Coordinates of C-alpha atoms and ligand atoms in Angstrom, one line a residue:
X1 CA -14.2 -26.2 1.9
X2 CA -17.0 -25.1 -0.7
X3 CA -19.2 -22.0 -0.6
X4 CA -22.3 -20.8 -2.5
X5 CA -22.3 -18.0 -4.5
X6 CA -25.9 -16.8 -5.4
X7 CA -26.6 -14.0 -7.5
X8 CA -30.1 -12.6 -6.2
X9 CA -33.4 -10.6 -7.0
X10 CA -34.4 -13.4 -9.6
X11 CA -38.1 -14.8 -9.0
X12 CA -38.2 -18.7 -8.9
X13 CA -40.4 -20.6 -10.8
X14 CA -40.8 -24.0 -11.8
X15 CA -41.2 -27.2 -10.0
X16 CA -39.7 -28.7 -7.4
X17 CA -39.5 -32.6 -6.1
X18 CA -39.7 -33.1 -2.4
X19 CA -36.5 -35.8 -0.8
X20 CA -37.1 -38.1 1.4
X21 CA -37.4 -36.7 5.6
X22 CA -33.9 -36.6 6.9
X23 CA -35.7 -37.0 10.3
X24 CA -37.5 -39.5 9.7
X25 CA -34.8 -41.8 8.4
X26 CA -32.3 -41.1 10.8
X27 CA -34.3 -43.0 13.9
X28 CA -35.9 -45.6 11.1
X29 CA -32.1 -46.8 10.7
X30 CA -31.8 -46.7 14.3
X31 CA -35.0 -48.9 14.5
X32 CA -33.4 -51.5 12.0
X33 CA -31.0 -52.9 14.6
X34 CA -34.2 -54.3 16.1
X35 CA -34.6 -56.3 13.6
X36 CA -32.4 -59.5 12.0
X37 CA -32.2 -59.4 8.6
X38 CA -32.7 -57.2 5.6
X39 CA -35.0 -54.0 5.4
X40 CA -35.7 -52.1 2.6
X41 CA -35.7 -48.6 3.2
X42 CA -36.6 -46.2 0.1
X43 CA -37.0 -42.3 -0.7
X44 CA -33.8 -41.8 1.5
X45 CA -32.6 -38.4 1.0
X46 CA -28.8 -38.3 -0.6
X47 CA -27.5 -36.1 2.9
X48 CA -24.3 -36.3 4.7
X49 CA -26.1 -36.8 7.7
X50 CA -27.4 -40.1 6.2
X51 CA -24.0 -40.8 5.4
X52 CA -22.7 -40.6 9.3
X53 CA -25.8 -42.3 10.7
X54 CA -24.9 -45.1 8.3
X55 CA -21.0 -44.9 9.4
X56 CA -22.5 -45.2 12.9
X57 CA -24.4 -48.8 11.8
X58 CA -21.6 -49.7 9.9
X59 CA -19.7 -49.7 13.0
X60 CA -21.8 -51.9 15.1
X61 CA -21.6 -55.0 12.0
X62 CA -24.5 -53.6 9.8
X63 CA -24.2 -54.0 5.8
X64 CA -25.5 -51.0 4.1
X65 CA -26.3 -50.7 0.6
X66 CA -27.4 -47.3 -1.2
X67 CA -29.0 -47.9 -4.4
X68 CA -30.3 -44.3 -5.9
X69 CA -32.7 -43.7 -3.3
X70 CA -32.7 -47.4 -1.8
X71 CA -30.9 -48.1 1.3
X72 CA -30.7 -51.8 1.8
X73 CA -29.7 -52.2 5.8
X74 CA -28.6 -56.0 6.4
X75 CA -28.6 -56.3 10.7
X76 CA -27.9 -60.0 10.5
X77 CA -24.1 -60.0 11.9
X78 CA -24.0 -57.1 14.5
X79 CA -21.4 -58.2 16.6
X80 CA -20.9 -55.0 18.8
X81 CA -23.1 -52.7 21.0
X82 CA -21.0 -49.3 21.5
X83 CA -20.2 -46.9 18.9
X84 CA -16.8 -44.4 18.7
X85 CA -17.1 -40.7 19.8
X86 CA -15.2 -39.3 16.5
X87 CA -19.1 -40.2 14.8
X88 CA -21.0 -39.2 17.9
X89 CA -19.5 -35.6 17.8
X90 CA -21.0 -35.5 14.1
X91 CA -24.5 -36.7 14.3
X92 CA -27.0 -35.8 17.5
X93 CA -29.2 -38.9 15.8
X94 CA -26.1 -41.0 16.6
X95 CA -28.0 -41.2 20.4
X96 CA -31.2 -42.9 19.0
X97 CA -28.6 -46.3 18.6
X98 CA -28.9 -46.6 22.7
X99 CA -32.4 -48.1 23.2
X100 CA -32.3 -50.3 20.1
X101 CA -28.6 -52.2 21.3
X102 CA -29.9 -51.8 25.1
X103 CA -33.3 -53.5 23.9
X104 CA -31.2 -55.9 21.7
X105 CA -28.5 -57.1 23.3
X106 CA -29.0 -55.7 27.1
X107 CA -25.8 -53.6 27.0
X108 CA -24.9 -50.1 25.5
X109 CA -21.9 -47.6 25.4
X110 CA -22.6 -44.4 23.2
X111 CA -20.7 -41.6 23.4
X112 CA -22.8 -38.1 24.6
X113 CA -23.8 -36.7 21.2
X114 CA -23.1 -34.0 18.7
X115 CA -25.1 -32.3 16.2
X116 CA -26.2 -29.1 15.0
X117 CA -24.6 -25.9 17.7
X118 CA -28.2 -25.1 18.2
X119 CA -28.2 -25.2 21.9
X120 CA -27.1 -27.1 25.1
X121 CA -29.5 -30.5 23.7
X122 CA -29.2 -32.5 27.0
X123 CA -30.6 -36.1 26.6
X124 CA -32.3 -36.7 30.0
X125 CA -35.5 -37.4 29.0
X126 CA -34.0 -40.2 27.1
X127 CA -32.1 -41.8 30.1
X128 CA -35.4 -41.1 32.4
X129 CA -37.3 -42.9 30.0
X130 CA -35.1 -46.1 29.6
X131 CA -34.6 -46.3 33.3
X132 CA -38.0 -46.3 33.7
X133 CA -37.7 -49.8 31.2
X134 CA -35.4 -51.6 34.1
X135 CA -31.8 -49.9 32.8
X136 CA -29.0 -49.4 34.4
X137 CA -27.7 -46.2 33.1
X138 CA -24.6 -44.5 34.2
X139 CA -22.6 -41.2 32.1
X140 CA -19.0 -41.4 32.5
X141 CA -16.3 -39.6 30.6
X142 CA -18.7 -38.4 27.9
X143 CA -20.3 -42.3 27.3
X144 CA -23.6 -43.0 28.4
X145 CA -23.1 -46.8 29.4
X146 CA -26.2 -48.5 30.2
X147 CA -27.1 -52.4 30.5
X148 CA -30.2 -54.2 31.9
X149 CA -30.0 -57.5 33.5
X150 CA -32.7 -59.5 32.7
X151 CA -34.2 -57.3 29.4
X152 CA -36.4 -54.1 29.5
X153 CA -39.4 -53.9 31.0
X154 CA -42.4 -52.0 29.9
X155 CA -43.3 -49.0 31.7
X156 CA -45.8 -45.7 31.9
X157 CA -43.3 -43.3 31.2
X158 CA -44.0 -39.3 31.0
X159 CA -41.9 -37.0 29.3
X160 CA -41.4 -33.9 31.0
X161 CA -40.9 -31.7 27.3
X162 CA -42.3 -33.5 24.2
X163 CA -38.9 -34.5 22.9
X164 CA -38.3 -36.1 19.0
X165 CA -35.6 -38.2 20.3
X166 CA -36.5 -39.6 23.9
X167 CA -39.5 -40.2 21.9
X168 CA -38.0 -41.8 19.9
X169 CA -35.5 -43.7 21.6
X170 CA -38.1 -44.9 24.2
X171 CA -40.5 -46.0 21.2
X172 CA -37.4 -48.2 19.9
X173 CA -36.5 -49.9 23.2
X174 CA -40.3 -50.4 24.1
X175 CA -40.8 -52.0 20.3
X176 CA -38.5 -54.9 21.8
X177 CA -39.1 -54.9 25.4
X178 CA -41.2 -57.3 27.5
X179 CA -44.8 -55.8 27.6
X180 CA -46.5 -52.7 27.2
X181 CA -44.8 -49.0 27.3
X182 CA -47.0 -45.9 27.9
X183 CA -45.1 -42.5 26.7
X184 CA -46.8 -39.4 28.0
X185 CA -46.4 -36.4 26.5
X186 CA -44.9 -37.9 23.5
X187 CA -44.0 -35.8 20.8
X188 CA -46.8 -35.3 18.3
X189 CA -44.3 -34.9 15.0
X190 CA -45.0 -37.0 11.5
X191 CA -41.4 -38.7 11.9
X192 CA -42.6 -40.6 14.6
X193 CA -46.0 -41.4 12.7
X194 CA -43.4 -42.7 10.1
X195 CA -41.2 -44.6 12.9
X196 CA -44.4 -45.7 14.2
X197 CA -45.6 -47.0 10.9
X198 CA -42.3 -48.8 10.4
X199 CA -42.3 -50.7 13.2
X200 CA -46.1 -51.6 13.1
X201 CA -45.2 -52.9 9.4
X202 CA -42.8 -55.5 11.2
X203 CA -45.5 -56.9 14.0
X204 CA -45.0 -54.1 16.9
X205 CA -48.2 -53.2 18.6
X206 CA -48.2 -49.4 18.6
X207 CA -51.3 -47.0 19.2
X208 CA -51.6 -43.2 19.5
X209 CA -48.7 -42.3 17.4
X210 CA -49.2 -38.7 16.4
X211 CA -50.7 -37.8 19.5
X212 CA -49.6 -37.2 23.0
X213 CA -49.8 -40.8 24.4
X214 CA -48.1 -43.6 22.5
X215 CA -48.9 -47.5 23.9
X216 CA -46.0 -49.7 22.1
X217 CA -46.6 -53.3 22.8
X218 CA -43.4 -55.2 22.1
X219 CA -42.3 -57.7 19.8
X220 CA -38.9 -60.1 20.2
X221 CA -39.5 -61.2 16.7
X222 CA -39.3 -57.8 14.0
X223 CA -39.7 -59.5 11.0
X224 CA -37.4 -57.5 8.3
X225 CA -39.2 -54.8 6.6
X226 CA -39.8 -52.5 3.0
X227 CA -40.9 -48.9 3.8
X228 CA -41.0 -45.7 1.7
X229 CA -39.6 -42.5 3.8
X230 CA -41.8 -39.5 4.2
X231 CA -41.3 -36.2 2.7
X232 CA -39.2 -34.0 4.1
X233 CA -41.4 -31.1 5.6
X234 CA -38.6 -29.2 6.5
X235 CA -37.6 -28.9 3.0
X236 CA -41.0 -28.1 1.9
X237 CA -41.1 -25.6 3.9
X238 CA -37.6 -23.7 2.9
X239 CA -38.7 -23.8 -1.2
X240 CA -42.5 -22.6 0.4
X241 CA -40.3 -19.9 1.8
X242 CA -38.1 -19.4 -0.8
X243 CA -40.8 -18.7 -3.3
X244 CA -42.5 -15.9 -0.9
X245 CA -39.1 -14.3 -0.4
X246 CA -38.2 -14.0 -4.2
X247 CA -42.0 -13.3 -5.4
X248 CA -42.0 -16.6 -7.5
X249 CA -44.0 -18.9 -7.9
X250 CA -42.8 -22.8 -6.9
X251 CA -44.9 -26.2 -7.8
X252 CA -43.7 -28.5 -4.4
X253 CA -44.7 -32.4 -5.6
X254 CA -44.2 -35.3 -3.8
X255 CA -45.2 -33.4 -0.5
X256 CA -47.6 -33.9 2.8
X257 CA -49.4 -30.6 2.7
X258 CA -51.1 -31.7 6.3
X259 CA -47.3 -31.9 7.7
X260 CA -47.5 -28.2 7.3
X261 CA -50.9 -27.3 8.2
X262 CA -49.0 -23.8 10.2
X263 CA -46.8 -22.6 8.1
X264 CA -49.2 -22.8 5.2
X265 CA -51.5 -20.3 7.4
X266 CA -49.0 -18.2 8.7
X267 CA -47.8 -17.6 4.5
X268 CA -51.7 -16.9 3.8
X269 CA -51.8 -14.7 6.5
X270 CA -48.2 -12.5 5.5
X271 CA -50.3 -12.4 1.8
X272 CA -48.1 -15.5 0.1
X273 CA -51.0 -17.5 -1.6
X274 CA -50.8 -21.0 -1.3
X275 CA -52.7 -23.6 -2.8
X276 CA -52.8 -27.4 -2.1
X277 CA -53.8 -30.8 -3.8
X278 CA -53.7 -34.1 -2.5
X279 CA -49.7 -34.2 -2.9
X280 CA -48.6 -30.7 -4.4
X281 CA -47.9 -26.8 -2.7
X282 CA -48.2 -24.3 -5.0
X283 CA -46.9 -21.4 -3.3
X284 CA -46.9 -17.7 -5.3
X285 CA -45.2 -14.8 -3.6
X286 CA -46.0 -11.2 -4.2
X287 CA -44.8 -8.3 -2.6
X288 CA -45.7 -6.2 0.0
X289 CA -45.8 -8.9 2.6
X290 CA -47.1 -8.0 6.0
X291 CA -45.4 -8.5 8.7
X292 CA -46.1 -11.2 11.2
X293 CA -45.4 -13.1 14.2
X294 CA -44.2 -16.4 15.0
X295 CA -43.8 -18.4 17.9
X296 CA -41.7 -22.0 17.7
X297 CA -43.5 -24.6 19.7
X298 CA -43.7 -28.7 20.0
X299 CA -45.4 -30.2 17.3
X300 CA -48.1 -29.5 15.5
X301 CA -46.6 -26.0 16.7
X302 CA -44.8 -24.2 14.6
X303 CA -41.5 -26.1 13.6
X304 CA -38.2 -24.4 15.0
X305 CA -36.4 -26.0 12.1
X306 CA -38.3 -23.1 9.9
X307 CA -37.5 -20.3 12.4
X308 CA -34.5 -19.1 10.9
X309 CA -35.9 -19.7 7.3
X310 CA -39.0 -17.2 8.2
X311 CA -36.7 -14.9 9.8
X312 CA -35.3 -14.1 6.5
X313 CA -39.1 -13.7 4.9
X314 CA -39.7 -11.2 8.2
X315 CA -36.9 -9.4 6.9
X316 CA -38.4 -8.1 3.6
X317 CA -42.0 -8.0 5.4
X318 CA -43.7 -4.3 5.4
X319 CA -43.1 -3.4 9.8
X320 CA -42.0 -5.5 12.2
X321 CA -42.3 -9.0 12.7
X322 CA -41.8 -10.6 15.8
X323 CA -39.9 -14.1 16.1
X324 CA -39.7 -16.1 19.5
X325 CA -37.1 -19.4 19.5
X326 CA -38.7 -21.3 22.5
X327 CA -37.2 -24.7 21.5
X328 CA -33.9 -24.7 21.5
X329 CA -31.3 -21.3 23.4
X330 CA -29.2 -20.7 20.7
X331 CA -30.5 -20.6 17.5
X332 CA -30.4 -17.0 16.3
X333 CA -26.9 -18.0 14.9
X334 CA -27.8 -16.2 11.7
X335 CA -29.1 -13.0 12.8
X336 CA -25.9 -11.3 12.7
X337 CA -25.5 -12.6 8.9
X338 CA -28.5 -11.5 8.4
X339 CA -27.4 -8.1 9.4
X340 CA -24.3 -8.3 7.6
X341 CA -27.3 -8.3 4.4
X342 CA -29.1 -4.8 6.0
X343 CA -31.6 -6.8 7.7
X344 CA -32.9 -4.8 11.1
X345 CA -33.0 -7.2 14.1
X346 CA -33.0 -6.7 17.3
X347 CA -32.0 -9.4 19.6
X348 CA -33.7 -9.7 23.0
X349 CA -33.5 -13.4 24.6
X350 CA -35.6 -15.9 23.0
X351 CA -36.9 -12.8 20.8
X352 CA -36.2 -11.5 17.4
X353 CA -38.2 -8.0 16.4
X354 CA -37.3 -8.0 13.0
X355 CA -38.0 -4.7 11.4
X356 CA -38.6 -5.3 7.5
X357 CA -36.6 -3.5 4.9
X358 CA -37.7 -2.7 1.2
X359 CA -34.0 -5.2 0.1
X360 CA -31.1 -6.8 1.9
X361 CA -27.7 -6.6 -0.4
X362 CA -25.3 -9.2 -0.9
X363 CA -22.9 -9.6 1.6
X364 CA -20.0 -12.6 2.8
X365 CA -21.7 -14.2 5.2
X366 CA -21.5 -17.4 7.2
X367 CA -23.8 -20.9 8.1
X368 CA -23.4 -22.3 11.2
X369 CA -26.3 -24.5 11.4
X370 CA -28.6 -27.0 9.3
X371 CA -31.6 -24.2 8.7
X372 CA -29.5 -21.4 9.5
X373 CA -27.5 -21.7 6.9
X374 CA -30.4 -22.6 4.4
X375 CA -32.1 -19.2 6.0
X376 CA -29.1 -17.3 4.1
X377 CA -29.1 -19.0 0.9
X378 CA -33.1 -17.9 1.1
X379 CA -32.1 -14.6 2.2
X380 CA -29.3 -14.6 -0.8
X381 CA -31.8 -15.7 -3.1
X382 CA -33.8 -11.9 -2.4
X383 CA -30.9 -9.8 -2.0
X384 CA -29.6 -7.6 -4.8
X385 CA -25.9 -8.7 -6.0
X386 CA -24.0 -11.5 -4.7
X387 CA -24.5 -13.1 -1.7
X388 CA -20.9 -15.6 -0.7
X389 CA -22.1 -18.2 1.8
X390 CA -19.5 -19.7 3.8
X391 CA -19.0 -23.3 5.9
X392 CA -22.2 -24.6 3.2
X393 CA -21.0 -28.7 4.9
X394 CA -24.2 -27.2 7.4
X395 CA -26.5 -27.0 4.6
X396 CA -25.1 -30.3 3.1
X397 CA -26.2 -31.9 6.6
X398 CA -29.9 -31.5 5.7
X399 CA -30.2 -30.4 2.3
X400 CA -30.2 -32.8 -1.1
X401 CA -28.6 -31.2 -3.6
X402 CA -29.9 -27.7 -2.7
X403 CA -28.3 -25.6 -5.3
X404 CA -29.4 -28.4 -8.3
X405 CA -32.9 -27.6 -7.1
X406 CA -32.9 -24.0 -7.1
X407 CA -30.9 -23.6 -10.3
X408 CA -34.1 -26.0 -11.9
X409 CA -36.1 -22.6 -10.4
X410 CA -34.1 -20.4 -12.3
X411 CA -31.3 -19.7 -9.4
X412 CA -28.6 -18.2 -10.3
X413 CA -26.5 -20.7 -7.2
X414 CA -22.9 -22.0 -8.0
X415 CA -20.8 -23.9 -5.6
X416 CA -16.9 -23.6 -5.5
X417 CA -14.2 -24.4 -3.9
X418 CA -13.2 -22.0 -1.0
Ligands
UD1_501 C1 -35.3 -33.2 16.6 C2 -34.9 -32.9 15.2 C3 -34.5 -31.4 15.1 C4 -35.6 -30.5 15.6 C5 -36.0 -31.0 17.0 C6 -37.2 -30.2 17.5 C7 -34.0 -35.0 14.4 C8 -32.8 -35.8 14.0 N1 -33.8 -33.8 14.8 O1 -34.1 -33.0 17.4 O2 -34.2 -31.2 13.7 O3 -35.1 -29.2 15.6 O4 -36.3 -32.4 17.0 O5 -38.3 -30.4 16.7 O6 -35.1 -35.5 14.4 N2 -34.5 -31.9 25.6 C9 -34.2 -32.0 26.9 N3 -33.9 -33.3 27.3 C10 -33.8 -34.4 26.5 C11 -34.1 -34.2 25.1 C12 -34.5 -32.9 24.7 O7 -34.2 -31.1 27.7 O8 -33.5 -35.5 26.9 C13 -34.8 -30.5 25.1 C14 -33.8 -30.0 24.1 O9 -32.7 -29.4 24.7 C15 -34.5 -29.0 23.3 C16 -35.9 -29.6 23.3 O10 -36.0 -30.5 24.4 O11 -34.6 -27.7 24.0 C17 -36.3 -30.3 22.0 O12 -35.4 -31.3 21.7 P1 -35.8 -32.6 20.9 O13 -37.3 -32.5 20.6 O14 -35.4 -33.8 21.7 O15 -35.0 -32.5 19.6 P2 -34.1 -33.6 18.9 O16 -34.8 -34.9 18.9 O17 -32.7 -33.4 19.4

């Protein structure tokens, strides 16, 4: 086991280079099973989430490659369509492999997935949706097992929460299925502009992406495919962060500044000044910050995978911030660490009041999630003395090389052995 140990109150500067979206590549992987042959996937993020999701293909027959940022995915000798639990448990994403092998060979058995211990993350918008298509979906022992008789079907499908991966999922079946699929209520996120723009590359018919109603005509025939992966807003977003929380001043290249259209105004409006170009963030922090609220919501909301990164900002913010988690029910894992650093928080359901403090002190403390545990190293990264982060294999999940790019700022980050 390794841990971080950051020695804080240093102000970042420098510049910083965006990876590739974790969440983006995950379902494009998933989408390559649709296809027969070799497709060239590049900008994919180094993350040991990439790593399962390509244990999980590898499993089904797939031939995968990784050249620096190149994945080469070879789908030509899949010979199976149902994937162990041991990977499952790992990887949520691992769930986006049931409409592709439904849609591909009419049969599927994946096991109820993992993930992040953010919540209860059911998947029955998923199922809904594929049923809709003509399958014949059963859960039994912890498998979903699903098959269709004579292939899927388009349908008009609406989704009864704008969820990433029924979304997703339903997008991937549909890109194959006989005829035309209408989702409802589809999740507005980039990664599935960037799905969306996959799949068209290889001859689907797809309209609407990026709004609420996607119209995927399908294609048997996927011809193979070369796509560059998005940046990863997420990650954007945490060094955004992580120069408002240290007063620094970070240079973000390679980014999407309009994948972050909300958290770019909330910063202005705390007093962070931000200022774009076609593919750079420059975000300088300076304190006192006011305080502020936020409210996680459904894309182009305001993204719950920066909740917990913000909380951390509300923390050092002049009076009391206000945070509401409506996404997912348990994803305050890191207030108490935070606490353990002198933040004042008070817990009340889906709401955090935050009440800021003039520093937070290093502390042990521990990650438990993805962006939880990447809200500590932010909240490390303020705090006066040393800050020892604990179970840091969360922040690998989702994180390239974290500590290499915050040392470039002028961290002071080292990771050791437990
Ligand atoms: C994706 C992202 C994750 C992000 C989340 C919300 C990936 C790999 N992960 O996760 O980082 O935090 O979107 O933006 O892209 N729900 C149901 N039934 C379903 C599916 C979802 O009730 O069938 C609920 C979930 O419990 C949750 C909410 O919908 O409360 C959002 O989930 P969803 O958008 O599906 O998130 P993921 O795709 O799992």
């Amino acid at each position: 086991m390794q841990k971080f140990l950051i020695q804080g109150n240093i102000p970042l500067k420098g510049k910083v280079k965006l990876s590739g979206a974790k969440n983006a590549t995950l379902p494009i992987m998933a989408a390559s099973l649709l296809i027969r042959g070799k497709c060239y996937l590049d900008n994919v993020p180094k993350l040991t989430d990439i790593e399962m999701m390509g244990e999980v293909l590898r499993e089904l027959g797939t031939n995968l490659i990784r050249q620096d940022n190149r994945l080469t995915i070879d789908t030509s000798f899949i010979q199976k369509e149902e994937i162990s639990c041991e990977l499952a448990k790992k990887l949520r994403a691992s769930v986006l492999v049931l409409g592709p092998l439904l849609a591909r060979n009419k049969r599927a058995k994946v096991p109820l997935p993992g993930g992040c211990n953010i919540g209860s993350r059911p998947v029955n918008l998923h199922l809904k949706g594929l049923r809709s298509m003509g399958a014949n979906i059963e859960v039994k022992k912890g498998y979903i097992e699903a098959t269709v008789n004579s292939g899927l079907t388009g349908s008009s499908i609406y989704l009864d929460f704008p969820s990433v991966g029924a979304t997703e999922n339903i997008m991937l079946a549909a890109s194959i299925a006989r005829g035309t699929t209408v989702i409802k209520n589809a999740s507005r996120s980039p990664e599935i502009v960037d799905l969306s723009n996959f799949l068209k590359k290889g001859g689907v018919k797809i309209k609407g992406a990026g709004t609420d109603t996607i119209i995927i005509t399908g294609n048997k025939e996927i011809v193979p495919i070369t796509h560059s992966i998005i940046p990863d807003r997420i990650e954007a977003g945490t060094f955004m962060i992580a120069a408002a929380i240290t007063g620094g001043e970070i240079l973000i290249t390679n980014a999407k500044p309009e994948h972050l259209g909300v958290l770019i105004s909330k910063l202005k409006q705390i007093g962070v000044e931000v200022k774009l170009d076609k593919d750079k963030i420059m975000v300088k922090g300076s304190f006192p910050l006011k305080s502020f609220n936020v409210t996680t919501l459904p894309d182009p909301g305001f993204p719950t995978d920066l909740q917990p990164q913000i909380t951390s900002l509300a923390c050092l913010a002049d009076g009391e911030s206000v945070i509401s988690e409506t996404i997912f029910e348990n994803r305050f894992t890191h207030i108490p660490e935070l606490e353990k650093m002198g933040a004042k928080i008070t817990r009340r359901g889906k709401t955090a009041i935050v009440k800021g403090v003039p520093f937070l002190h290093g502390s042990c403390v521990v990650a438990y999630d993805i962006r939880g545990g990447a809200s500590l190293v932010l909240a490390g990264l303020a705090a006066r003395g040393t800050t020892e982060i604990l179970n840091i294999h969360h922040i690998d999940r989702g994180y390239q090389k974290i500590e290499e790019k915050l040392i470039l700022l002028g961290a002071k980050i080292k990771r050791v052995e437990d």
